[in-house]
Amino acid sequence: MNDWLDLARSTQFAPSSAVFTAPEPEAARAILGGAYVDLRWFDEAVLEIMAATRDPRRNPLGVVSANLDHVMHFGEGSRWRGTLNSSTSIDWLTLLDGAPLRAKATALTGQQWPRLAGSDLINPLLDEAEKAGLCIGFLGGTEATHSLLKEQFARNRPNLRVSGWWAPDRGSLVDPAVSEQLARDVARSGTDMLVVGLGKPRQELWIAQYGALTGASVLLAFGAVVDFLAGRIQRAPQPVVDAGMEWAWRLALEPKRLAKRYLVQGPEAFIRMNRHSSVGSSTVRAGATRNPFTARAQEVAAAIGTALDQVSEPVPGDGRFMPPDMLADVTVVLVTYNNVDDIDPLFSGLREETAGQSLKVVIADNGSVDGTVERIAAHADVVLVKTGANLGYAGGINVALAEAGPCHDVLVLNPDLRISPGAIKTLRSRLITSSAGIAVPKLLDTDGTTYTSLRREPSLAKSMGDAVFGSKAPGRPDWLSEIDYNTESYQYPHPIEWATGAALLVSGEVLADVGEWDEQYFLYSEETDYFRRARYHGHAIWFEPAATMVHSRGGSGASADLVALMAVNRVRYAAAHHSRGYAALARTIGATAELARAYKPGNRKAFLALAGVHPWTKLPQATPAPVPEPAAAPTTDFPSGAVIIPAHNESAVLARTLQPLAALAASGAIEVIVACNGCTDDTAAIAAGFPGVTVLDLKEPSKTAALNAADAVCSRWPRLYLDADIEITPEAVAQVFEHLAGPGALAARPAFRYETTGSDPLVQAYYRARMRIPAMNEHLWGAGAYAVSAAGHARFPQFSPATADDVFVDSLFGAGEKAVLHTDPVVVRVPQNTRDLHKTLRRIYRGNHELQAGTKQPTGLGPVVRSISGPHALVDAGVYASLAVSGKVRKGKSLTTGGGWDRDASSRNHQV
């Protein structure tokens, strides 16, 4: 510790302006039981708290006493773990209290740290507040206690300025509107320091949620301190305190209220403390750190503003959804099965959510027969995928995601939900502020009551507890219930293990790490499995009560078959993630529970299934989609045309590109020409191995020469020019040819998507930003595939020698003369790392520079900035701007050894 702290220790507390303006010292910090604790000496703590009352630039300071009860509520494995540190509006000072934590801190640091209980700190703080003329407010306790305290202050502290007394009914604080109004009442009173005595953890959670609204500079979460000050509760004698037995004293005074805390929760918290404690140091107090995303977003905003001086505000949406080939802020995925009455109300809510953010809606319909498909089809901007069968919830989600095109964050919704205004933005904000991988909203029943949607990871003990008690005894210990019945759990944001799968916002990182949903479950337990796999990959899951959605819970029904399926899937889940013995015990416990309720048809059927009497195969399961008839060999019915593929040392990818076209080439339905140029590998041999493919083997390594040579031998129109590393489906080829065979058609290209799997985060961010540029959906360049009719090709008898052939061709046609078709998207595999991305960008910008000024690629940083519609998009835009500027500045410098063609090797070598 430095000299400033040594001075504070050696002197009596004597505040002065010199002390308060001293540089902040390096602050010692420990992790005790998984909770951050700031290690301070008594005088240091008082100095620090009082300093906060004089610094209007900082967030309000929340002061907390850490004891075993704090570890129980905020430490490792607790319901509120990480909640305080995720608050960006409150800085936290968590002080050491309680003999076990003091002993642990001493063992870890080798120093004897003092006890800093709120009951010890309150009088010195009131002394200093009185000297400084600060206004003190008291929130919590009863009106009777407040009356006693007023009398005490009149006798002992006549000069203390008390701004207000608030004794709310704790049950009323469940209502956010009541808490917000209470905070605003405090703000109107001009309170500088607010003593909050609502009991742990409610007081800390209230401060985290509403403290910034009170206007107070300091908020003291000091529990029963009001009762101590008023003399209503007698403090333990000093010998009892020194012996570390104050808990026993308090237990003796209030056994009914404190028995659970000290006798049930205390031992568990003690074990956590000994398992999850360590020591370190930080120059910033707990909670004082800026949220890393917020900090990054501010830096990016400043950088873009300096470079472009044109950052624009997000433009409110007009209620339309994004097309499938564009990247939206959120891709909404739904699975429908006979939900005709739910479609319009759900879409109405989703369209309202497009204000200030872009949404893409993709629906997989599992064989509805009630008019659902027709109702969805009436919304032209919704992507509808007909699965042709009931694939189940997980199967439907997988199909929808496969057809969603480029996407990052994905919101999975049940169709029978109603979206409350602002819910999606609030969930997105939670992903950012808590660095979460998944965020779930608060679900309400149709009568407005809260649905108990939060769950704990299944275990044998929880299964036994649920088997014995069911929905009764909701106050039983957490380890005896999978459902979280605690009402406070639904009032404040906090990390969870999982929740019902009716609504969850999944980050792009989780999508990449976790992969597809497990289709073995059909319905029920698929979300349990998905959440578990997300946690396995290190992603946090957060509950956000400020985002609300109304759930009718009628979409899946409650037939006897489904009740049995739910019980069976619990066993399937146990078998998937535990040993055979564990799964057998889970099955036995489940069967016993169902037998006890066998008077109900569903439970009776569940028992018979778990007992092995009723085959599991007879329960609902995915219906295989109809197997299509074997595709007939292409005939002359396939639209005629030619595919020209220039290739320079493309042996790693050419077969992948030619495979979808092989049958068409072999049958003569289309003409396929591979123009090898300057190849020193097996490119020509690979192409020659495909029957019907014409191979040109040119010595000169020139893409322009290859294109012109292929044109010279080609006999068919229209012509599709396809890069050798681009994958296209026969259906997309057919749609392009059909379009260009129409009257007056000149140029077109298929839709495309970027395949970013395995790329590093900066590369992914670059391409997410790129897909948000509207021009990406308006021009021929960017897809690695474009086509022209004979009339279109007449505008350029030969290709220009410029590197950017697609930009050159695009420049020859006006906006009304070229089309971007809604085909199956071609696959554009992007670089895996920033070095290879730099190569690609330098080649692109070098090619653009070679063209005349009038034919330059029309995108720039301006459109990227204007596409920003939220914090995620802001950071992506910053990455895009920095990489794009680097590519433009260094376009003349090759990164390839010896100069020459800047090839991206990583996307060609990467296998997905």
CSV table of N, CA and C in Angstrom, one decimal, residues 588-652:
chain,number,residue,atom,x,y,z
A,588,THR,N,-36.1,-43.6,-12.8
A,588,THR,CA,-36.8,-44.2,-11.7
A,588,THR,C,-37.6,-43.1,-10.9
A,589,ILE,N,-36.9,-42.0,-10.7
A,589,ILE,CA,-37.5,-40.9,-9.9
A,589,ILE,C,-38.7,-40.3,-10.7
A,590,GLY,N,-38.5,-40.2,-12.0
A,590,GLY,CA,-39.6,-39.6,-12.9
A,590,GLY,C,-40.8,-40.6,-12.9
A,591,ALA,N,-40.5,-41.9,-13.0
A,591,ALA,CA,-41.6,-42.8,-13.0
A,591,ALA,C,-42.4,-42.8,-11.7
A,592,THR,N,-41.6,-42.7,-10.6
A,592,THR,CA,-42.3,-42.6,-9.3
A,592,THR,C,-43.2,-41.4,-9.2
A,593,ALA,N,-42.7,-40.3,-9.6
A,593,ALA,CA,-43.5,-39.0,-9.6
A,593,ALA,C,-44.7,-39.2,-10.4
A,594,GLU,N,-44.6,-39.8,-11.6
A,594,GLU,CA,-45.8,-39.9,-12.5
A,594,GLU,C,-46.8,-40.9,-11.9
A,595,LEU,N,-46.3,-41.9,-11.3
A,595,LEU,CA,-47.2,-42.9,-10.7
A,595,LEU,C,-48.0,-42.3,-9.5
A,596,ALA,N,-47.4,-41.4,-8.8
A,596,ALA,CA,-48.1,-40.7,-7.7
A,596,ALA,C,-49.2,-39.9,-8.2
A,597,ARG,N,-49.2,-39.5,-9.5
A,597,ARG,CA,-50.2,-38.7,-10.1
A,597,ARG,C,-50.9,-39.4,-11.2
A,598,ALA,N,-50.9,-40.7,-11.1
A,598,ALA,CA,-51.5,-41.5,-12.2
A,598,ALA,C,-53.0,-41.4,-12.4
A,599,TYR,N,-53.6,-40.7,-11.5
A,599,TYR,CA,-55.1,-40.5,-11.7
A,599,TYR,C,-55.4,-39.5,-12.8
A,600,LYS,N,-54.3,-38.8,-13.3
A,600,LYS,CA,-54.4,-37.9,-14.4
A,600,LYS,C,-54.0,-38.7,-15.7
A,601,PRO,N,-54.7,-38.5,-16.8
A,601,PRO,CA,-54.4,-39.3,-18.0
A,601,PRO,C,-52.9,-39.1,-18.5
A,602,GLY,N,-52.5,-37.8,-18.5
A,602,GLY,CA,-51.2,-37.6,-19.0
A,602,GLY,C,-50.1,-38.2,-18.1
A,603,ASN,N,-50.2,-38.1,-16.8
A,603,ASN,CA,-49.2,-38.6,-15.9
A,603,ASN,C,-49.3,-40.2,-16.0
A,604,ARG,N,-50.5,-40.7,-16.2
A,604,ARG,CA,-50.6,-42.2,-16.3
A,604,ARG,C,-49.8,-42.7,-17.5
A,605,LYS,N,-50.0,-41.9,-18.6
A,605,LYS,CA,-49.3,-42.3,-19.8
A,605,LYS,C,-47.8,-42.1,-19.7
A,606,ALA,N,-47.4,-41.1,-19.0
A,606,ALA,CA,-46.0,-40.8,-18.7
A,606,ALA,C,-45.4,-42.0,-17.9
A,607,PHE,N,-46.1,-42.4,-16.9
A,607,PHE,CA,-45.6,-43.5,-16.1
A,607,PHE,C,-45.4,-44.8,-16.9
A,608,LEU,N,-46.4,-45.1,-17.7
A,608,LEU,CA,-46.3,-46.3,-18.6
A,608,LEU,C,-45.1,-46.2,-19.5
A,609,ALA,N,-44.8,-45.0,-20.0
A,609,ALA,CA,-43.7,-44.8,-20.9
A,609,ALA,C,-42.4,-45.0,-20.2
A,610,LEU,N,-42.3,-44.4,-19.0
A,610,LEU,CA,-41.0,-44.5,-18.2
A,610,LEU,C,-40.9,-45.9,-17.7
A,611,ALA,N,-41.9,-46.6,-17.4
A,611,ALA,CA,-41.9,-48.0,-16.9
A,611,ALA,C,-41.6,-49.0,-18.0
A,612,GLY,N,-41.6,-48.6,-19.3
A,612,GLY,CA,-41.3,-49.4,-20.4
A,612,GLY,C,-42.5,-50.2,-21.0
A,613,VAL,N,-43.7,-49.8,-20.5
A,613,VAL,CA,-44.9,-50.5,-21.0
A,613,VAL,C,-45.3,-49.9,-22.3
A,614,HIS,N,-45.3,-48.6,-22.3
A,614,HIS,CA,-45.7,-47.8,-23.5
A,614,HIS,C,-44.4,-47.5,-24.3
A,615,PRO,N,-44.3,-47.9,-25.6
A,615,PRO,CA,-43.1,-47.6,-26.4
A,615,PRO,C,-42.9,-46.1,-26.6
A,616,TRP,N,-41.7,-45.7,-26.4
A,616,TRP,CA,-41.4,-44.3,-26.7
A,616,TRP,C,-41.6,-43.9,-28.1
A,617,THR,N,-41.5,-44.8,-29.0
A,617,THR,CA,-41.7,-44.5,-30.4
A,617,THR,C,-43.1,-44.2,-30.7
A,618,LYS,N,-44.0,-44.5,-29.8
A,618,LYS,CA,-45.4,-44.2,-30.1
A,618,LYS,C,-45.8,-42.7,-29.6
A,619,LEU,N,-44.8,-42.1,-29.0
A,619,LEU,CA,-45.1,-40.7,-28.5
A,619,LEU,C,-44.8,-39.8,-29.7
A,620,PRO,N,-45.2,-38.5,-29.6
A,620,PRO,CA,-45.0,-37.6,-30.7
A,620,PRO,C,-43.5,-37.5,-31.1
A,621,GLN,N,-43.2,-37.5,-32.3
A,621,GLN,CA,-41.8,-37.4,-32.8
A,621,GLN,C,-41.8,-36.7,-34.2
A,622,ALA,N,-40.7,-36.3,-34.6
A,622,ALA,CA,-40.6,-35.7,-35.9
A,622,ALA,C,-41.1,-36.6,-37.0
A,623,THR,N,-41.9,-36.0,-37.9
A,623,THR,CA,-42.4,-36.7,-39.0
A,623,THR,C,-41.4,-36.4,-40.2
A,624,PRO,N,-40.8,-37.4,-40.8
A,624,PRO,CA,-39.8,-37.2,-41.9
A,624,PRO,C,-40.5,-36.4,-43.0
A,625,ALA,N,-39.8,-35.4,-43.5
A,625,ALA,CA,-40.3,-34.7,-44.7
A,625,ALA,C,-40.4,-35.7,-45.9
A,626,PRO,N,-41.4,-35.5,-46.7
A,626,PRO,CA,-41.5,-36.3,-47.9
A,626,PRO,C,-40.2,-36.4,-48.7
A,627,VAL,N,-39.8,-37.6,-49.0
A,627,VAL,CA,-38.6,-37.8,-49.8
A,627,VAL,C,-38.9,-37.4,-51.3
A,628,PRO,N,-38.2,-36.4,-51.8
A,628,PRO,CA,-38.5,-36.0,-53.2
A,628,PRO,C,-38.1,-37.2,-54.2
A,629,GLU,N,-38.8,-37.2,-55.3
A,629,GLU,CA,-38.5,-38.1,-56.3
A,629,GLU,C,-37.1,-37.9,-56.8
A,630,PRO,N,-36.4,-38.9,-57.1
A,630,PRO,CA,-35.0,-38.7,-57.7
A,630,PRO,C,-35.0,-37.8,-58.8
A,631,ALA,N,-34.1,-36.8,-58.8
A,631,ALA,CA,-34.1,-35.8,-59.8
A,631,ALA,C,-33.7,-36.5,-61.2
A,632,ALA,N,-34.5,-36.1,-62.1
A,632,ALA,CA,-34.3,-36.6,-63.5
A,632,ALA,C,-33.1,-35.9,-64.1
A,633,ALA,N,-32.5,-36.6,-65.0
A,633,ALA,CA,-31.4,-35.9,-65.7
A,633,ALA,C,-31.8,-34.7,-66.4
A,634,PRO,N,-31.0,-33.6,-66.3
A,634,PRO,CA,-31.4,-32.3,-66.9
A,634,PRO,C,-31.8,-32.5,-68.3
A,635,THR,N,-32.8,-31.8,-68.7
A,635,THR,CA,-33.3,-31.9,-70.1
A,635,THR,C,-33.2,-30.5,-70.7
A,636,THR,N,-33.7,-30.4,-71.9
A,636,THR,CA,-33.8,-29.1,-72.6
A,636,THR,C,-34.7,-28.2,-71.9
A,637,ASP,N,-35.5,-28.7,-70.9
A,637,ASP,CA,-36.4,-27.8,-70.1
A,637,ASP,C,-35.6,-26.8,-69.3
A,638,PHE,N,-34.3,-27.2,-68.9
A,638,PHE,CA,-33.5,-26.3,-68.1
A,638,PHE,C,-33.1,-25.1,-69.0
A,639,PRO,N,-33.3,-23.9,-68.5
A,639,PRO,CA,-33.0,-22.7,-69.4
A,639,PRO,C,-31.5,-22.8,-69.9
A,640,SER,N,-31.3,-22.5,-71.1
A,640,SER,CA,-30.0,-22.5,-71.7
A,640,SER,C,-29.2,-21.4,-71.3
A,641,GLY,N,-27.9,-21.6,-71.3
A,641,GLY,CA,-26.9,-20.5,-70.9
A,641,GLY,C,-25.6,-21.1,-70.7
A,642,ALA,N,-24.6,-20.3,-70.3
A,642,ALA,CA,-23.2,-20.7,-70.1
A,642,ALA,C,-22.7,-20.2,-68.8
A,643,VAL,N,-21.9,-21.0,-68.1
A,643,VAL,CA,-21.2,-20.6,-66.9
A,643,VAL,C,-19.7,-20.6,-67.2
A,644,ILE,N,-19.1,-19.4,-67.0
A,644,ILE,CA,-17.7,-19.2,-67.3
A,644,ILE,C,-17.0,-19.0,-66.0
A,645,ILE,N,-15.9,-19.8,-65.7
A,645,ILE,CA,-15.2,-19.8,-64.5
A,645,ILE,C,-13.7,-19.5,-64.7
A,646,PRO,N,-13.2,-18.3,-64.5
A,646,PRO,CA,-11.8,-18.1,-64.6
A,646,PRO,C,-11.1,-18.7,-63.3
A,647,ALA,N,-10.0,-19.4,-63.5
A,647,ALA,CA,-9.4,-20.1,-62.4
A,647,ALA,C,-7.8,-19.9,-62.5
A,648,HIS,N,-7.2,-19.5,-61.4
A,648,HIS,CA,-5.8,-19.4,-61.3
A,648,HIS,C,-5.4,-20.2,-60.0
A,649,ASN,N,-4.8,-21.4,-60.2
A,649,ASN,CA,-4.4,-22.2,-59.1
A,649,ASN,C,-5.5,-22.4,-58.0
A,650,GLU,N,-6.6,-22.9,-58.5
A,650,GLU,CA,-7.8,-23.1,-57.6
A,650,GLU,C,-8.1,-24.6,-57.4
A,651,SER,N,-7.0,-25.4,-57.3
A,651,SER,CA,-7.2,-26.8,-57.1
A,651,SER,C,-7.9,-27.1,-55.8
A,652,ALA,N,-7.7,-26.2,-54.8
A,652,ALA,CA,-8.3,-26.5,-53.4
A,652,ALA,C,-9.8,-26.3,-53.4
